C-alpha positions as a Python dict, from the first residue, in 0.01 Angstrom:
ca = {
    (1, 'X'): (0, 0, 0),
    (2, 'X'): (-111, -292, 224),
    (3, 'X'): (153, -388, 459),
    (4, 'X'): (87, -751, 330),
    (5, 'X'): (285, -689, 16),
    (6, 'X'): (607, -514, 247),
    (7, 'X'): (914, -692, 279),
    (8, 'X'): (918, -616, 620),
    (9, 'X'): (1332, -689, 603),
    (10, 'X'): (1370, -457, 441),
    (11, 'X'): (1310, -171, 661),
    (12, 'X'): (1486, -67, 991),
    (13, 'X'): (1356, 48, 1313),
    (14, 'X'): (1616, 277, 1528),
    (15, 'X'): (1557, 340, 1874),
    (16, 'X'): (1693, 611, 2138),
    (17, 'X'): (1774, 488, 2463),
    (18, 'X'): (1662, 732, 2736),
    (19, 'X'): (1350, 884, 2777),
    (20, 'X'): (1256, 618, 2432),
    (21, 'X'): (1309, 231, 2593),
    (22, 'X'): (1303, 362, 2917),
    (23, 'X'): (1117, 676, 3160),
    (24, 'X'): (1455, 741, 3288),
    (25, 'X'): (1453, 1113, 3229),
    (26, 'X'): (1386, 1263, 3579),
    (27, 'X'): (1664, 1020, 3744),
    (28, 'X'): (1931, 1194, 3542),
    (29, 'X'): (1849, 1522, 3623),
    (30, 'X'): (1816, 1426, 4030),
    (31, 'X'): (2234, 1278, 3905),
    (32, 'X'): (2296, 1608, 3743),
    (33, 'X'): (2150, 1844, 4026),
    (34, 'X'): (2346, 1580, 4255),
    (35, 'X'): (2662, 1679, 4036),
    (36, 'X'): (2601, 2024, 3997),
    (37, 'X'): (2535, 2060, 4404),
    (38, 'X'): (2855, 1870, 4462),
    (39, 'X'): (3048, 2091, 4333),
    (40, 'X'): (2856, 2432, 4417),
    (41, 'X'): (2714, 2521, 4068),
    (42, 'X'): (2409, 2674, 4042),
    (43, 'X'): (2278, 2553, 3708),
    (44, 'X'): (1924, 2412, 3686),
    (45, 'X'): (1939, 2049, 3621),
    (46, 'X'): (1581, 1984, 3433),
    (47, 'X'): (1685, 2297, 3201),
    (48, 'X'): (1983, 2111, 3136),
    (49, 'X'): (1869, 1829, 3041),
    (50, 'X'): (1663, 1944, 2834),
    (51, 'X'): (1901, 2123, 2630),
    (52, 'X'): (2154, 1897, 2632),
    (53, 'X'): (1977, 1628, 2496),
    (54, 'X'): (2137, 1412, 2305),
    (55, 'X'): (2466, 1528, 2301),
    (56, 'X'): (2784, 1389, 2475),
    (57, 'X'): (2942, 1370, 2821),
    (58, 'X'): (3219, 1545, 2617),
    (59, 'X'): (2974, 1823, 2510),
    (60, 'X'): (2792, 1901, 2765),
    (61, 'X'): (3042, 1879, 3074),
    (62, 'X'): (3216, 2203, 2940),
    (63, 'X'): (2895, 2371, 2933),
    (64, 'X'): (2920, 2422, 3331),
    (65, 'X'): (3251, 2287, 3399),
    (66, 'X'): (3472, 2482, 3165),
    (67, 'X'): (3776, 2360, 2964),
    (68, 'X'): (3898, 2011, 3163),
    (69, 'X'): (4074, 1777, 3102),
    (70, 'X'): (3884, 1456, 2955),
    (71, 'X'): (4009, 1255, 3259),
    (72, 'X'): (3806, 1515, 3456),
    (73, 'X'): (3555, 1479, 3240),
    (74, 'X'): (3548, 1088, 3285),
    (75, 'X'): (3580, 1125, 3647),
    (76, 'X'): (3270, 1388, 3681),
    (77, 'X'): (3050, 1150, 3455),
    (78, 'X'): (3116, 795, 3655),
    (79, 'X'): (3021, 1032, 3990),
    (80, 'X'): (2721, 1161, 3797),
    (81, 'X'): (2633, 782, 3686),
    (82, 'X'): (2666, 594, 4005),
    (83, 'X'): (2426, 852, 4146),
    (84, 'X'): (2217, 783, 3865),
    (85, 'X'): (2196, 412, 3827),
    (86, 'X'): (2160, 387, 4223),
    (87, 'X'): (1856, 617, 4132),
    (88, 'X'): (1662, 412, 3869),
    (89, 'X'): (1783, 57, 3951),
    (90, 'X'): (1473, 26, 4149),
    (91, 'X'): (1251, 134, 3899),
    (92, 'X'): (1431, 55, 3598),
    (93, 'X'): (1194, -150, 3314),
    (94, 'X'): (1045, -97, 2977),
    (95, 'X'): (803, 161, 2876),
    (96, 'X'): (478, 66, 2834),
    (97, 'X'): (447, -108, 2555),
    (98, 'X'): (730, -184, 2409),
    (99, 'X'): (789, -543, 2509),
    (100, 'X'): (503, -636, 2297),
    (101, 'X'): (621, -397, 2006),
    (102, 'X'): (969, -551, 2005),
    (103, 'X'): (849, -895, 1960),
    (104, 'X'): (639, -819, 1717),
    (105, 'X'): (872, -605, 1480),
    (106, 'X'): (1115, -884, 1539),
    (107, 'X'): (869, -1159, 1406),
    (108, 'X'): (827, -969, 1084),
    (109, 'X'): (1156, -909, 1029),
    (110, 'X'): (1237, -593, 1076),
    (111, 'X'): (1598, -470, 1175),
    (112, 'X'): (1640, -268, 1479),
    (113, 'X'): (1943, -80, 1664),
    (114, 'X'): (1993, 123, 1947),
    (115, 'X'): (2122, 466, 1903),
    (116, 'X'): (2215, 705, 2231),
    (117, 'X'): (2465, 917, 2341),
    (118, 'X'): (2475, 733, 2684),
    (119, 'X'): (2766, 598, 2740),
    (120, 'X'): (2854, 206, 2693),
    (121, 'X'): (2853, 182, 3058),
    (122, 'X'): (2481, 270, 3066),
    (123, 'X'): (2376, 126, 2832),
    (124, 'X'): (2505, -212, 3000),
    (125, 'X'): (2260, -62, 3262),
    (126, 'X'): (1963, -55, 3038),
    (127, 'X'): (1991, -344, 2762),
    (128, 'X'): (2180, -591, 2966),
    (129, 'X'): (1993, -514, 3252),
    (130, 'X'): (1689, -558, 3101),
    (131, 'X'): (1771, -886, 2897),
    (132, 'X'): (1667, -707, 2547),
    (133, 'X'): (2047, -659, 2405),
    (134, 'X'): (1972, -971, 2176),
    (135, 'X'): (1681, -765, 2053),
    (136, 'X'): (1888, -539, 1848),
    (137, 'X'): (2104, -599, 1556),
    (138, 'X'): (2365, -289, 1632),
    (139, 'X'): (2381, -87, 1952),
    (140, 'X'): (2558, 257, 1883),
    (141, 'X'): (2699, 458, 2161),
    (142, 'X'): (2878, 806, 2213),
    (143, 'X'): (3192, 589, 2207),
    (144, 'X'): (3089, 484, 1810),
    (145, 'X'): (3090, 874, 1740),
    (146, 'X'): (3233, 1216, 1709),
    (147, 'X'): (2957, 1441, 1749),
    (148, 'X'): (2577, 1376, 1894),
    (149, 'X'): (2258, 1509, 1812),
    (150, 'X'): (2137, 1705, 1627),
    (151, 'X'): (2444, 1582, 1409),
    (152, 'X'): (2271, 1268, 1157),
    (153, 'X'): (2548, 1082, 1290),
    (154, 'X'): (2436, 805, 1525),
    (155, 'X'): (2151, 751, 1345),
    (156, 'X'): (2343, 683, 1001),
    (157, 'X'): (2587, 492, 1167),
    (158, 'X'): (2311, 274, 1272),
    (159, 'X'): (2148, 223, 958),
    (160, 'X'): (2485, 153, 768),
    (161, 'X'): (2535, -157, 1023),
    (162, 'X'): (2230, -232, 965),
    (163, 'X'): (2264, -232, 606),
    (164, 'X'): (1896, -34, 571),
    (165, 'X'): (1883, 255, 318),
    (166, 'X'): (1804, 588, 543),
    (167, 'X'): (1493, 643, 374),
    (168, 'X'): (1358, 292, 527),
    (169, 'X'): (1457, 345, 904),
    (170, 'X'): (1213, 516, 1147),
    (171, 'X'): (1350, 679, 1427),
    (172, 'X'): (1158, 665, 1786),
    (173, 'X'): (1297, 945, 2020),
    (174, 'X'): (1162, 1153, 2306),
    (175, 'X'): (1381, 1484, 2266),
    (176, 'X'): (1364, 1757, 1986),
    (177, 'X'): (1765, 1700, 1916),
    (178, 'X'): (1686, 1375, 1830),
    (179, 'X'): (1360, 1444, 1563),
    (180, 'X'): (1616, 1700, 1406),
    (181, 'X'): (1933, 1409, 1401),
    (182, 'X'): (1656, 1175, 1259),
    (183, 'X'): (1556, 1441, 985),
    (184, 'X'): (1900, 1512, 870),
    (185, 'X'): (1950, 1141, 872),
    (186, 'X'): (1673, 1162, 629),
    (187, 'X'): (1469, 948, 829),
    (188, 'X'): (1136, 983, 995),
    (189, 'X'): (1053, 989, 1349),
    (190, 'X'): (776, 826, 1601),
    (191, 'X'): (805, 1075, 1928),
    (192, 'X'): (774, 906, 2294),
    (193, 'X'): (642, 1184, 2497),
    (194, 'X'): (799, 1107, 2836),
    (195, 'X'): (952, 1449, 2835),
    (196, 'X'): (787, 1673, 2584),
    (197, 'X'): (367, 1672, 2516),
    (198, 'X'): (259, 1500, 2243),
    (199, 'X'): (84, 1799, 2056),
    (200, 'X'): (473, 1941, 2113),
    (201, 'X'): (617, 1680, 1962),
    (202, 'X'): (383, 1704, 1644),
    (203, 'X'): (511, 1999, 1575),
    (204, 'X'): (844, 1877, 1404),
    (205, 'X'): (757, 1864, 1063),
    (206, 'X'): (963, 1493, 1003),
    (207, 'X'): (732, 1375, 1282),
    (208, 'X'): (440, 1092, 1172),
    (209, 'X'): (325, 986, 1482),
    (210, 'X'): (348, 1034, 1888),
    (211, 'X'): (201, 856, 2205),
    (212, 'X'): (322, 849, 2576),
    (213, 'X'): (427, 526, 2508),
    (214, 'X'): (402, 204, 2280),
    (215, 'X'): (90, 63, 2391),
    (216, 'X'): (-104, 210, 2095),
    (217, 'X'): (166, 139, 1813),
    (218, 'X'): (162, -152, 1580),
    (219, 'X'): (494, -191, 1417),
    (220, 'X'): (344, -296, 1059),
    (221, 'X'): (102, 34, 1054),
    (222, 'X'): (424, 213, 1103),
    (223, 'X'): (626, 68, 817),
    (224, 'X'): (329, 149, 610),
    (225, 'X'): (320, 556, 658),
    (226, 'X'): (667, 550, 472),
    (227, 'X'): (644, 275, 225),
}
């Protein structure tokens, strides 16, 4: 079908947050080594990471931290945070790309939302910070949820305020959490290979595309692999 006879409006693009908008990836896991060296546990940080993907601070802090308390738990994560944004502030901007994607999937119309288990407070860091907040028409958080990915959650949260039918929203995400969230969503998924190769990331079945960043993406040759 040509793209010329899509109503673009009618189709939703939903976006991941770290490691997606931004190559923020190896500044959290400096934060969570920082953490995890703080307080004298020997856990790999990158290995982490990786496996947490996705998930909440409320997940993954009792992973190495054991059963506290979620004022604890609120307490570790600003700690972790601070060291973050402190980390990435100085190199903080868009991936490659993207500006140029986002203006064009906003002149034809299509919806788009943010959907990450950072928390609000980071993603003030990210969307504000970067002036692209007006950009999206819902921005859901780990505060707008009970469980993160894998669970299809966020991303059908995201598609209900954006009033898109699953089927019509494409997912972009960097971690495998995320393609398997997106699937369950039944949605498809464009994979941002900040983290993970590109020939990895082709490997999830629900998969149609993946680049290291936007550059080679044109938002109405997306919209036409599911229509």
């Amino acid at each position: 079908m040509s793209s010329r006879l899509i109503d673009h409006s009618e189709y939703a693009f939903i976006f991941d947050m770290d490691g997606t908008l931004v190559d923020n990836m190896g500044f959290h896991a400096k934060s969570w080594a920082a953490l995890f060296e703080e307080h004298g546990i020997t856990e790999n940080a990158d290995e982490f990471l990786h496996k947490t993907a996705g998930k909440t601070f409320w997940e993954t802090l009792p992973q190495v931290f054991g059963d506290i308390s979620m004022d604890r738990m609120l307490e570790l994560t600003r700690w972790k945070e601070d060291v973050y944004q402190k980390l990435f502030e100085p190199h903080r901007k868009l991936i490659a790309g993207l500006d140029a994607f986002l203006v064009r999937a906003s002149e034809l119309g299509i919806k788009m939302a943010v959907a990450t288990a950072a928390s609000p407070r980071n993603v003030d860091f990210i969307l504000d910070g970067l002036a692209i907040r007006n950009t999206f028409g819902a921005v859901v958080t780990s505060a707008d949820v009970s469980n993160g990915k894998p669970d299809p959650e966020i991303f059908l949260k995201s598609a209900e305020r954006l009033g898109v039918k699953p089927a019509f929203c494409i997912v972009f995400e960097d971690a495998f959490g995320g393609f398997t969230a997106a699937d369950r969503a039944g949605m498809k998924s464009i994979g941002i290979a900040s983290v993970h190769t590109v020939d990895e990331i082709r490997a999830n079945s629900n998969v149609i595309a993946a680049a290291k960043d936007f550059s080679s993406f044109r938002p109405e040759e997306l919209i036409d692999l599911i229509s």
